Each structure stands twice: as C-alpha cells, then as structure tokens.
Short mmCIF file of C-alpha atoms in Angstrom, two decimals:
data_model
loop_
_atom_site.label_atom_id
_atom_site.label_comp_id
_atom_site.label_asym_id
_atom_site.label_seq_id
_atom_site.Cartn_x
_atom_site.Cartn_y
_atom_site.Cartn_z
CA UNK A 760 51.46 51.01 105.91
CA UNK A 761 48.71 51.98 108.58
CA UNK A 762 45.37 52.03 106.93
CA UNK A 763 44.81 54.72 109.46
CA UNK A 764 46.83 57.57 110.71
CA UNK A 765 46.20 60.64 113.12
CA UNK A 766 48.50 62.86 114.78
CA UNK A 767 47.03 65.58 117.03
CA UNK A 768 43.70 65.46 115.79
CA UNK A 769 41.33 68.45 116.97
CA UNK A 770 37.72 69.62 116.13
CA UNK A 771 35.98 73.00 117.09
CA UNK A 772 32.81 73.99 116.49
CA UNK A 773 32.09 77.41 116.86
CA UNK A 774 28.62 79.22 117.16
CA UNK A 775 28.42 82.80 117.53
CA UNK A 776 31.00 83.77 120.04
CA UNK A 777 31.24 80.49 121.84
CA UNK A 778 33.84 77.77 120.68
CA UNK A 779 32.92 73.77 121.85
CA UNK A 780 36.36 72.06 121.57
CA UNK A 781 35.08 68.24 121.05
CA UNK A 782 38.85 66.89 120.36
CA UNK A 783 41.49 67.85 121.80
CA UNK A 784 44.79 66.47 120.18
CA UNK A 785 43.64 62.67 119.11
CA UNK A 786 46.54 60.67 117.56
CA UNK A 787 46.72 56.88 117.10
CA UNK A 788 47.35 54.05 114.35
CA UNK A 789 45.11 51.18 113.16
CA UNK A 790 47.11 48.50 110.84
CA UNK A 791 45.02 46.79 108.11
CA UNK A 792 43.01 44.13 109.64
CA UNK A 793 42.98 44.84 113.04
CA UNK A 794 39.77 45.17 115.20
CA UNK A 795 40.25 48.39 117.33
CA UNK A 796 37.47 49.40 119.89
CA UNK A 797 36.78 53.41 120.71
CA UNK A 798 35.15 53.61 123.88
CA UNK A 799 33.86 56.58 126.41
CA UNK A 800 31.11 58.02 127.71
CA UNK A 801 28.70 60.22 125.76
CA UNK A 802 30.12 63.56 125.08
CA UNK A 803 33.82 62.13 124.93
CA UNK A 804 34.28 62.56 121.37
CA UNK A 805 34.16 59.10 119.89
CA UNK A 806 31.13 59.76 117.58
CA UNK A 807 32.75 63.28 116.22
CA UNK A 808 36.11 60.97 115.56
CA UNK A 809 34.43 58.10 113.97
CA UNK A 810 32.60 60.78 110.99
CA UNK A 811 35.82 62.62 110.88
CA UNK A 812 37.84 58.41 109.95
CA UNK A 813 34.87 58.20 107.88
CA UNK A 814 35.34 61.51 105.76
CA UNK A 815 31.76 62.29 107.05
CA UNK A 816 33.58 65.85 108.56
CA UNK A 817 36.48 67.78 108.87
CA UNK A 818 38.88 67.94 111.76
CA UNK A 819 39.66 71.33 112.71
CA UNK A 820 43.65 70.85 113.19
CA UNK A 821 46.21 67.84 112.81
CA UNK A 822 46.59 65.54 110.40
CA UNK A 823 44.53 62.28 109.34
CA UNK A 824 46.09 60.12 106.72
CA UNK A 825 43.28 56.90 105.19
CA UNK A 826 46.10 54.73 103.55
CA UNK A 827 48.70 57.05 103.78
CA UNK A 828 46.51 60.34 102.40
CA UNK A 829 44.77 63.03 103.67
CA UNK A 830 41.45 64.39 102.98
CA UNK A 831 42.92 67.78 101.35
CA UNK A 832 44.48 64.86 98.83
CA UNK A 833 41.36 63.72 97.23
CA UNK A 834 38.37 65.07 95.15
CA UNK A 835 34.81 65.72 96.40
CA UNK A 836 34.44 62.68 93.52
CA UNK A 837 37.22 61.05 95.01
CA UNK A 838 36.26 61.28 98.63
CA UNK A 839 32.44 59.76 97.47
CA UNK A 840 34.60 56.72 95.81
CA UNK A 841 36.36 56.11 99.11
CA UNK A 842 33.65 56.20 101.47
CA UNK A 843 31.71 53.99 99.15
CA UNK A 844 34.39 51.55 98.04
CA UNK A 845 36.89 51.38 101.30
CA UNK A 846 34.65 52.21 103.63
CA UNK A 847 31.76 50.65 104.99
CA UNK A 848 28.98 52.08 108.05
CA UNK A 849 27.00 49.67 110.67
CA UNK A 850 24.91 52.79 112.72
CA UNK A 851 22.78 52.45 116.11
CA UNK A 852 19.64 52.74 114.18
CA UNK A 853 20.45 50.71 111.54
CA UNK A 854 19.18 53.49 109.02
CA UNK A 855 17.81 51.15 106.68
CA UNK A 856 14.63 51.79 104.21
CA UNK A 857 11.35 50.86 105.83
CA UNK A 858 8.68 50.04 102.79
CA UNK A 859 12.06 48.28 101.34
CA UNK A 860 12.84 44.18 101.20
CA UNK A 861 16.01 43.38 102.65
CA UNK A 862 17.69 42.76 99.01
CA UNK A 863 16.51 46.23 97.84
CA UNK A 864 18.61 47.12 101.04
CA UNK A 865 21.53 46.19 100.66
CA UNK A 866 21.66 46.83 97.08
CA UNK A 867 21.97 50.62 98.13
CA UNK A 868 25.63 51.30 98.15
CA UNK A 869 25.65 49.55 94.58
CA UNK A 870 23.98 52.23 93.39
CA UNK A 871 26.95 54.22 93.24
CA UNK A 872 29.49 51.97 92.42
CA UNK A 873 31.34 51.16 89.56
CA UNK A 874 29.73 47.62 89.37
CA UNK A 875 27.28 46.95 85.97
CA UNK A 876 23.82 46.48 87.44
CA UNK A 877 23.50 43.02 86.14
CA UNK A 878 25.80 41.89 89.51
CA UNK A 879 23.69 43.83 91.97
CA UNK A 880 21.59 40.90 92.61
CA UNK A 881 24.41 38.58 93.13
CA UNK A 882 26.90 40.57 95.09
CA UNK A 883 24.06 41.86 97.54
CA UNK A 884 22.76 37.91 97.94
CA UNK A 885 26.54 36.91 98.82
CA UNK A 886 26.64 39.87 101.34
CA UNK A 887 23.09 38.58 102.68
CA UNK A 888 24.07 34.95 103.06
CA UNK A 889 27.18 36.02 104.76
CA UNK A 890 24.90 37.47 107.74
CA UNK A 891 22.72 34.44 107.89
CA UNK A 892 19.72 36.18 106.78
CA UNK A 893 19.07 34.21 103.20
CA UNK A 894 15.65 33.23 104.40
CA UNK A 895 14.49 36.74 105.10
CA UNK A 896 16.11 38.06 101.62
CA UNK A 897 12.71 39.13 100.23
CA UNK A 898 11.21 40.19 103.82
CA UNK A 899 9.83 43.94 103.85
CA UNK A 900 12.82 45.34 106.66
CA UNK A 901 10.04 46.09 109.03
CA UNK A 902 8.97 42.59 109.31
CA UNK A 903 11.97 41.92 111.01
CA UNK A 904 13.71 42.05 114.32
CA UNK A 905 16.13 44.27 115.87
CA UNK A 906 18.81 41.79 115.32
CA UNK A 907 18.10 40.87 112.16
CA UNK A 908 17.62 44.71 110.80
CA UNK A 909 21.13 45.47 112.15
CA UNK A 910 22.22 42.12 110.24
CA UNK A 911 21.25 43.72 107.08
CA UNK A 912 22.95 46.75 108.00
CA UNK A 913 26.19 45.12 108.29
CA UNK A 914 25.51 43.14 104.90
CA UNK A 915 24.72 46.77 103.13
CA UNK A 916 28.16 47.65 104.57
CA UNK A 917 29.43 44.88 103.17
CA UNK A 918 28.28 45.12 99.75
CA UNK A 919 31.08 46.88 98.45
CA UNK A 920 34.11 44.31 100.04
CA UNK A 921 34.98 47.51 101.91
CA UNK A 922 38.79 47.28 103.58
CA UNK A 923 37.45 49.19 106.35
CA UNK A 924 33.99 49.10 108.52
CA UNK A 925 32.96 52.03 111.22
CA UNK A 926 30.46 50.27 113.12
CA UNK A 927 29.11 52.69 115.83
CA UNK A 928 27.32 51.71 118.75
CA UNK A 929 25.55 48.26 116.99
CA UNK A 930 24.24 46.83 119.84
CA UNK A 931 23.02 49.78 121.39
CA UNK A 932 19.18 49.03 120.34
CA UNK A 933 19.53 45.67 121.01
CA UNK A 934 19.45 42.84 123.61
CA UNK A 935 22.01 40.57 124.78
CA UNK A 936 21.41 37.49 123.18
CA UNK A 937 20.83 39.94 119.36
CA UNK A 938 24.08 42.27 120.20
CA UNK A 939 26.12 38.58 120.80
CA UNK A 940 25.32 37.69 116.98
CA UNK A 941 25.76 41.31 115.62
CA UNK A 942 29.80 41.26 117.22
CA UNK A 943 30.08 37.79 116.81
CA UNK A 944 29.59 38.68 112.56
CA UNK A 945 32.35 41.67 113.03
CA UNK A 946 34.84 39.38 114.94
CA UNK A 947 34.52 36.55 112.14
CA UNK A 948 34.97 39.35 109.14
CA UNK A 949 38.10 40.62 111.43
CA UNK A 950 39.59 37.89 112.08
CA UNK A 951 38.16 35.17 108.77
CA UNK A 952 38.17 37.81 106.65
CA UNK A 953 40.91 40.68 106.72
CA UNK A 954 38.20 43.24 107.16
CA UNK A 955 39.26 46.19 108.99
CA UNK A 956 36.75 47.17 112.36
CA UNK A 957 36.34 49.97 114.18
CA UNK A 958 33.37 49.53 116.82
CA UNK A 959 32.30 52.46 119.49
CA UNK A 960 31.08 51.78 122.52
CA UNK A 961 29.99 53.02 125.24
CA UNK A 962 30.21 49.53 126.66
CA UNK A 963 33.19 47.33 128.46
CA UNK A 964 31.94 43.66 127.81
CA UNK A 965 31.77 44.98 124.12
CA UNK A 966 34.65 46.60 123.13
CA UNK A 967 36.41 43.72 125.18
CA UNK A 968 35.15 41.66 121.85
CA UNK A 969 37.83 43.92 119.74
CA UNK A 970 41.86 42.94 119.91
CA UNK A 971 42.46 46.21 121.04
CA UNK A 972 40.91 49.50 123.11
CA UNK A 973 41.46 53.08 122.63
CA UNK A 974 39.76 55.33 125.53
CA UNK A 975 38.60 58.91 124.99
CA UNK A 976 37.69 61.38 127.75
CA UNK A 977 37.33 64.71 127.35
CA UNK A 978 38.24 64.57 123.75
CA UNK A 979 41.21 63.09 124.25
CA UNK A 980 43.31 59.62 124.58
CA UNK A 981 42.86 58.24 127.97
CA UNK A 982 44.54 54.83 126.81
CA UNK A 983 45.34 52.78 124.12
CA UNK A 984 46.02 49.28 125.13
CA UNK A 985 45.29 45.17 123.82
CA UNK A 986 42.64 42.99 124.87
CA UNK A 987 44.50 40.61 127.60
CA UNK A 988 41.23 38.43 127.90
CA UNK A 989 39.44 38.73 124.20
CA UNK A 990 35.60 38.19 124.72
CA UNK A 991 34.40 34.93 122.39
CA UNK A 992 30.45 35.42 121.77
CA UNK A 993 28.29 33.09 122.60
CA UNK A 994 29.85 31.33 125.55
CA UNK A 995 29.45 34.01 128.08
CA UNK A 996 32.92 33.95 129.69
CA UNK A 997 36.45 35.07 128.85
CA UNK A 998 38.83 32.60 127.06
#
C-alpha cells in the first residue's frame, strides 16, 4: 500500500470576490521508503502541497489518502497523533528555540507523545547522535552554525521514528559544503533506514540527491520521472 495517495488534488483560496487557484488537479503516489523530490519555482505550489501531505491544511477538492485514509477519516486528536507520530518536519528556518540547548530541542515533539518522560532523555540523545551532533548536545542552539541548527532540526524530526519526513527547502539557508551534510543525513535515513522523504526544492543539483522527481508548474504536474544519475554527497560528481 502507498504511504501516500492523491488523485486530482486542488486548493483555492478565496478572499473577498477574488479566487487564487494554487493547485490545480495534483495526483501522484509515494511507496513507503522511497525518497521523492517536489521541485518548481516559487509560486508553483509545492509549499501549499507539502502542508496539505502534512495535514497542516485542507485541499479544496480531490482526494488524499496517508496510508490508505483520508483526512475526513481521522479525529482533530487523531490527526495531532499522526502528524506527531508518522510524520516528521525539517523547515528552511529550522524553527528551533533560541534560549534552548540542543537536547531541550529535540525533546519537543516528545512532549506530546505517548512516551513516559523518563525516555525523553534517551530517545532525543539517540536522535542527536544519529546527526553527528553529540558534542554540541548541551550547546545553547544559537551557539551554533547554520548546518548544525538544521542538524538538530532533522534530529527533532526524528525523535518520534516518524515513517514519513517533509523536509522543505533544508538547504535553502545554507552553503554548499553545510547543505551536502544536511542531504547526505536524508539520503542515509532513506536508503539505511526505511524512512520515508519528501524534500522541496527549488533546486536541480538537490532534488537530483532524491530517487525520484515530481515537477510542479502552475499548480500542476509538469513530470514525474526517476533519478537516471542519483547525486552521492560529498564527491561532487554524478555516479
């Protein structure tokens, strides 16, 4: 079963008398475990897609199925277990807690799980030493670099052993050599760890890190093709 389902997918928004149509029939599949890149310019739609897969809004018409039901199946309750549970977000501006250490960070999500608080410590240490950033653990989040702040976003993300991370834009406020380590992380819990991915991008020689790229324009599929030439971090070149 596709962990993710849409079929004609459209959003409005309306204000006053004037209508904005953002999406404009969206449909595509994304199989547990795969790592799927959305790419297009700004204003395509990719942003208003990614909150709608993330229960974070409402499409206006179609259907969207998260592990084979819809949104109009599940709670208010239900839909805050899912996106804390399945579901995990990496954002452009990392949206971390400033006068926070990096453990108190991460430990977030946890705070609304059904974990017993006596495992916060430990689960949020595993998901900051699988990001590299053990030495920094009891660091203050603005002591840190660009890099490393969007290294704890991915570990808060991770907290909760989500299926399924949105990661949008997470190299955006970064340079090269930072962005290289931040995809190089979401390509090893794709394809090490089962995790699903979906990255947007506004940028090629990123989403050419993912297996596979679906193009919006306009609000609606351009394309939806594989990687022929995967991008490996760190060596600079196409294997």
């Amino acid at each position: 079963m596709s962990i993710i389902e849409t079929r004609n997918i459209t959003k409005t928004y309306v204000e006053g008398d004037v209508e904005t149509n953002v999406l404009r029939g969206v449909s595509f599949s994304v199989e547990p475990g795969e790592f799927v890149a959305i790419m297009g310019p700004s204003g395509s739609g990719k942003s208003t897609l990614l909150h709608i897969l993330g229960f974070l809004d409402h499409h206006t018409g179609g259907t969207y199925q998260f592990k084979g039901k819809t949104i109009d199946d599940y709670t208010s309750e239900e839909l805050s277990h899912v996106r804390n549970k399945s579901m995990g977000f990496v954002f452009q501006a990392f949206n971390l807690l400033a006068r926070s250490t990096v453990l108190e960070n991460v430990k977030l999500p946890l705070l609304y799980s059904d974990e017993p608080e006596s495992r916060w410590d430990e689960l949020a240490t595993r998901a900051i030493e699988s990001v590299g950033l053990s030495h920094r653990i009891n660091y203050d989040v603005s002591q840190l670099s660009g890099g490393e702040k969007q290294r704890v976003a991915i570990a808060r993300a991770l907290v909760n052993n989500p299926e399924l991370i949105f990661a949008d834009e997470p190299t955006g406020n970064l340079d090269s050599k930072s962005g290289e380590a931040v995809i190089e992380i979401l390509q090893h819990l794709s394809e090490q760890k089962g995790h699903t991915i979906i990255l947007i991008t506004h940028e090629t020689h990123t989403a050419e890190h993912a297996r596979r790229i679906i193009r919006i324009m306009d609000g609606q599929v351009a394309s939806d093709e594989p990687v022929a030439h995967q991008r490996k971090p760190g060596d600079g070149k196409l294997k």
